[in-house]
Short mmCIF file of N, CA, C and O in Angstrom, two decimals:
data_model
loop_
_atom_site.label_atom_id
_atom_site.label_comp_id
_atom_site.label_asym_id
_atom_site.label_seq_id
_atom_site.Cartn_x
_atom_site.Cartn_y
_atom_site.Cartn_z
N MET A 10 34.69 31.76 133.33
CA MET A 10 35.41 32.43 134.41
C MET A 10 34.64 33.70 134.77
O MET A 10 34.24 34.45 133.91
N SER A 11 34.44 33.94 136.06
CA SER A 11 33.70 35.13 136.48
C SER A 11 34.57 36.37 136.37
O SER A 11 35.79 36.29 136.29
N GLU A 12 33.89 37.51 136.40
CA GLU A 12 34.62 38.77 136.28
C GLU A 12 35.56 38.99 137.45
O GLU A 12 36.64 39.54 137.30
N GLU A 13 35.16 38.52 138.67
CA GLU A 13 36.00 38.72 139.84
C GLU A 13 37.30 37.93 139.75
O GLU A 13 38.32 38.36 140.22
N SER A 14 37.24 36.73 139.17
CA SER A 14 38.44 35.91 139.12
C SER A 14 39.29 36.16 137.87
O SER A 14 40.43 35.75 137.80
N ALA A 15 38.72 36.83 136.89
CA ALA A 15 39.46 37.14 135.67
C ALA A 15 40.41 38.29 135.94
O ALA A 15 40.07 39.23 136.65
N PRO A 16 41.62 38.25 135.41
CA PRO A 16 42.53 39.38 135.60
C PRO A 16 41.99 40.62 134.91
O PRO A 16 41.41 40.55 133.84
N ARG A 17 42.14 41.75 135.56
CA ARG A 17 41.69 43.01 134.96
C ARG A 17 42.62 43.37 133.81
O ARG A 17 43.81 43.14 133.87
N ARG A 18 42.05 43.96 132.80
CA ARG A 18 42.84 44.32 131.62
C ARG A 18 42.99 45.83 131.51
O ARG A 18 42.06 46.58 131.76
N ASN A 19 44.15 46.26 131.11
CA ASN A 19 44.40 47.65 130.80
C ASN A 19 44.02 47.82 129.34
O ASN A 19 44.64 47.25 128.45
N ALA A 20 42.97 48.58 129.07
CA ALA A 20 42.43 48.70 127.71
C ALA A 20 43.48 49.21 126.72
O ALA A 20 43.54 48.76 125.58
N ALA A 21 44.31 50.14 127.16
CA ALA A 21 45.29 50.72 126.25
C ALA A 21 46.38 49.71 125.88
O ALA A 21 46.80 49.62 124.73
N ALA A 22 46.85 48.94 126.83
CA ALA A 22 47.96 48.04 126.59
C ALA A 22 47.52 46.59 126.40
O ALA A 22 48.30 45.77 125.96
N GLY A 23 46.26 46.26 126.75
CA GLY A 23 45.78 44.90 126.62
C GLY A 23 46.47 43.93 127.56
O GLY A 23 46.60 42.76 127.29
N ARG A 24 46.91 44.42 128.72
CA ARG A 24 47.60 43.57 129.68
C ARG A 24 46.90 43.67 131.03
O ARG A 24 46.20 44.65 131.29
N PRO A 25 47.09 42.69 131.89
CA PRO A 25 46.48 42.76 133.23
C PRO A 25 47.03 43.95 134.00
O PRO A 25 48.20 44.33 133.85
N LYS A 26 46.18 44.56 134.82
CA LYS A 26 46.62 45.67 135.66
C LYS A 26 47.53 45.13 136.75
O LYS A 26 47.31 44.05 137.29
N GLY A 27 48.50 45.93 137.10
CA GLY A 27 49.39 45.56 138.19
C GLY A 27 48.75 45.87 139.53
O GLY A 27 47.76 46.60 139.62
N LEU A 28 49.30 45.31 140.56
CA LEU A 28 48.78 45.51 141.90
C LEU A 28 48.79 46.98 142.29
O LEU A 28 47.83 47.49 142.87
N LEU A 29 49.85 47.70 141.95
CA LEU A 29 49.94 49.12 142.29
C LEU A 29 48.82 49.91 141.63
O LEU A 29 48.17 50.74 142.26
N GLU A 30 48.56 49.64 140.36
CA GLU A 30 47.49 50.34 139.64
C GLU A 30 46.12 50.05 140.27
O GLU A 30 45.30 50.94 140.45
N GLN A 31 45.89 48.80 140.64
CA GLN A 31 44.63 48.44 141.30
C GLN A 31 44.50 49.16 142.64
O GLN A 31 43.42 49.66 142.98
N MET A 32 45.58 49.21 143.39
CA MET A 32 45.54 49.87 144.69
C MET A 32 45.30 51.37 144.54
O MET A 32 44.57 51.98 145.33
N GLU A 33 45.90 51.99 143.53
CA GLU A 33 45.68 53.42 143.29
C GLU A 33 44.22 53.70 142.97
O GLU A 33 43.63 54.67 143.47
N GLU A 34 43.60 52.83 142.16
CA GLU A 34 42.19 53.00 141.82
C GLU A 34 41.31 52.82 143.06
O GLU A 34 40.36 53.59 143.28
N LEU A 35 41.61 51.84 143.88
CA LEU A 35 40.85 51.62 145.11
C LEU A 35 41.00 52.79 146.08
O LEU A 35 40.03 53.21 146.71
N MET A 36 42.21 53.33 146.19
CA MET A 36 42.43 54.48 147.07
C MET A 36 41.69 55.71 146.58
O MET A 36 41.13 56.47 147.37
N ALA A 37 41.65 55.92 145.27
CA ALA A 37 40.91 57.06 144.71
C ALA A 37 39.42 56.92 145.01
O ALA A 37 38.76 57.89 145.39
N ALA A 38 38.89 55.71 144.86
CA ALA A 38 37.48 55.47 145.15
C ALA A 38 37.20 55.67 146.64
O ALA A 38 36.19 56.27 147.02
N LEU A 39 38.09 55.19 147.49
CA LEU A 39 37.93 55.36 148.93
C LEU A 39 37.96 56.83 149.31
O LEU A 39 37.14 57.30 150.11
N ASN A 40 38.88 57.59 148.74
CA ASN A 40 38.96 59.02 149.03
C ASN A 40 37.68 59.74 148.61
O ASN A 40 37.19 60.62 149.33
N ALA A 41 37.11 59.37 147.46
CA ALA A 41 35.86 59.98 147.01
C ALA A 41 34.73 59.65 147.97
O ALA A 41 33.93 60.52 148.32
N ASP A 42 34.67 58.40 148.41
CA ASP A 42 33.63 58.00 149.36
C ASP A 42 33.79 58.73 150.70
O ASP A 42 32.80 59.18 151.30
N LEU A 43 35.01 58.85 151.16
CA LEU A 43 35.24 59.54 152.43
C LEU A 43 34.91 61.03 152.33
O LEU A 43 34.37 61.62 153.27
N SER A 44 35.18 61.63 151.19
CA SER A 44 34.83 63.03 150.98
C SER A 44 33.31 63.21 151.00
O SER A 44 32.79 64.15 151.60
N ALA A 45 32.60 62.30 150.34
CA ALA A 45 31.14 62.36 150.33
C ALA A 45 30.59 62.17 151.74
O ALA A 45 29.65 62.86 152.14
N LEU A 46 31.16 61.24 152.50
CA LEU A 46 30.73 61.03 153.88
C LEU A 46 30.99 62.27 154.73
O LEU A 46 30.13 62.68 155.52
N ALA A 47 32.13 62.89 154.56
CA ALA A 47 32.44 64.11 155.31
C ALA A 47 31.45 65.22 154.96
O ALA A 47 31.00 65.95 155.84
N ASP A 48 31.09 65.33 153.68
CA ASP A 48 30.10 66.32 153.26
C ASP A 48 28.75 66.06 153.92
O ASP A 48 28.09 66.98 154.38
N LEU A 49 28.35 64.79 153.97
CA LEU A 49 27.07 64.44 154.60
C LEU A 49 27.08 64.77 156.08
O LEU A 49 26.11 65.31 156.61
N ARG A 50 28.18 64.45 156.74
CA ARG A 50 28.28 64.71 158.18
C ARG A 50 28.30 66.21 158.46
O ARG A 50 27.82 66.65 159.49
N ALA A 51 28.85 66.99 157.54
CA ALA A 51 28.92 68.45 157.72
C ALA A 51 27.61 69.12 157.33
O ALA A 51 27.43 70.31 157.55
N GLY A 52 26.71 68.35 156.71
CA GLY A 52 25.42 68.92 156.31
C GLY A 52 25.45 69.61 154.98
O GLY A 52 24.51 70.29 154.61
N THR A 53 26.51 69.43 154.23
CA THR A 53 26.58 70.03 152.89
C THR A 53 26.20 68.98 151.87
O THR A 53 26.44 67.79 152.06
N PRO A 54 25.59 69.39 150.76
CA PRO A 54 25.21 68.40 149.74
C PRO A 54 26.43 67.74 149.12
O PRO A 54 27.50 68.35 149.02
N ALA A 55 26.28 66.49 148.73
CA ALA A 55 27.37 65.75 148.08
C ALA A 55 27.71 66.43 146.77
O ALA A 55 26.86 66.98 146.09
N ARG A 56 28.97 66.36 146.38
CA ARG A 56 29.43 67.00 145.14
C ARG A 56 28.68 66.49 143.92
O ARG A 56 28.33 67.25 143.04
N GLU A 57 28.46 65.18 143.82
CA GLU A 57 27.78 64.61 142.66
C GLU A 57 26.36 65.13 142.56
O GLU A 57 25.87 65.42 141.48
N THR A 58 25.68 65.25 143.70
CA THR A 58 24.30 65.74 143.70
C THR A 58 24.26 67.16 143.20
O THR A 58 23.41 67.53 142.39
N VAL A 59 25.17 68.00 143.66
CA VAL A 59 25.22 69.39 143.23
C VAL A 59 25.54 69.46 141.74
O VAL A 59 24.93 70.23 141.01
N ALA A 60 26.46 68.64 141.28
CA ALA A 60 26.85 68.65 139.87
C ALA A 60 25.68 68.28 138.97
O ALA A 60 25.54 68.81 137.87
N ARG A 61 24.80 67.40 139.44
CA ARG A 61 23.64 66.99 138.65
C ARG A 61 22.49 67.96 138.76
O ARG A 61 21.51 67.85 138.07
N GLY A 62 22.60 68.92 139.68
CA GLY A 62 21.54 69.91 139.84
C GLY A 62 20.33 69.38 140.58
O GLY A 62 19.23 69.92 140.43
N THR A 63 20.51 68.36 141.41
CA THR A 63 19.37 67.80 142.14
C THR A 63 19.44 68.06 143.62
O THR A 63 18.70 67.49 144.39
N ALA A 64 20.32 68.94 144.04
CA ALA A 64 20.46 69.22 145.47
C ALA A 64 19.17 69.83 146.01
O ALA A 64 18.59 70.72 145.43
N GLY A 65 18.71 69.29 147.12
CA GLY A 65 17.54 69.83 147.77
C GLY A 65 16.22 69.32 147.24
O GLY A 65 15.18 69.65 147.79
N GLU A 66 16.21 68.54 146.18
CA GLU A 66 14.97 68.01 145.64
C GLU A 66 14.50 66.85 146.48
O GLU A 66 15.30 66.10 147.03
N THR A 67 13.19 66.68 146.57
CA THR A 67 12.63 65.53 147.28
C THR A 67 11.87 64.66 146.32
O THR A 67 11.42 65.11 145.28
N ASP A 68 11.72 63.39 146.69
CA ASP A 68 11.00 62.45 145.82
C ASP A 68 9.52 62.58 145.96
O ASP A 68 8.92 62.86 146.87
#
């Protein structure tokens, strides 16, 4: 069975995650992505880049 079709497990309880919990996780990820996009559009460095200390570095 692939990971996509397998029910997600809650590590603490050993039970499949409920729909609400999955939706909350997806919304949190979406909010983080939208915040990063807003930062890019505003010309400010992304929070993760600043946290890693790589803001402004070039390859």
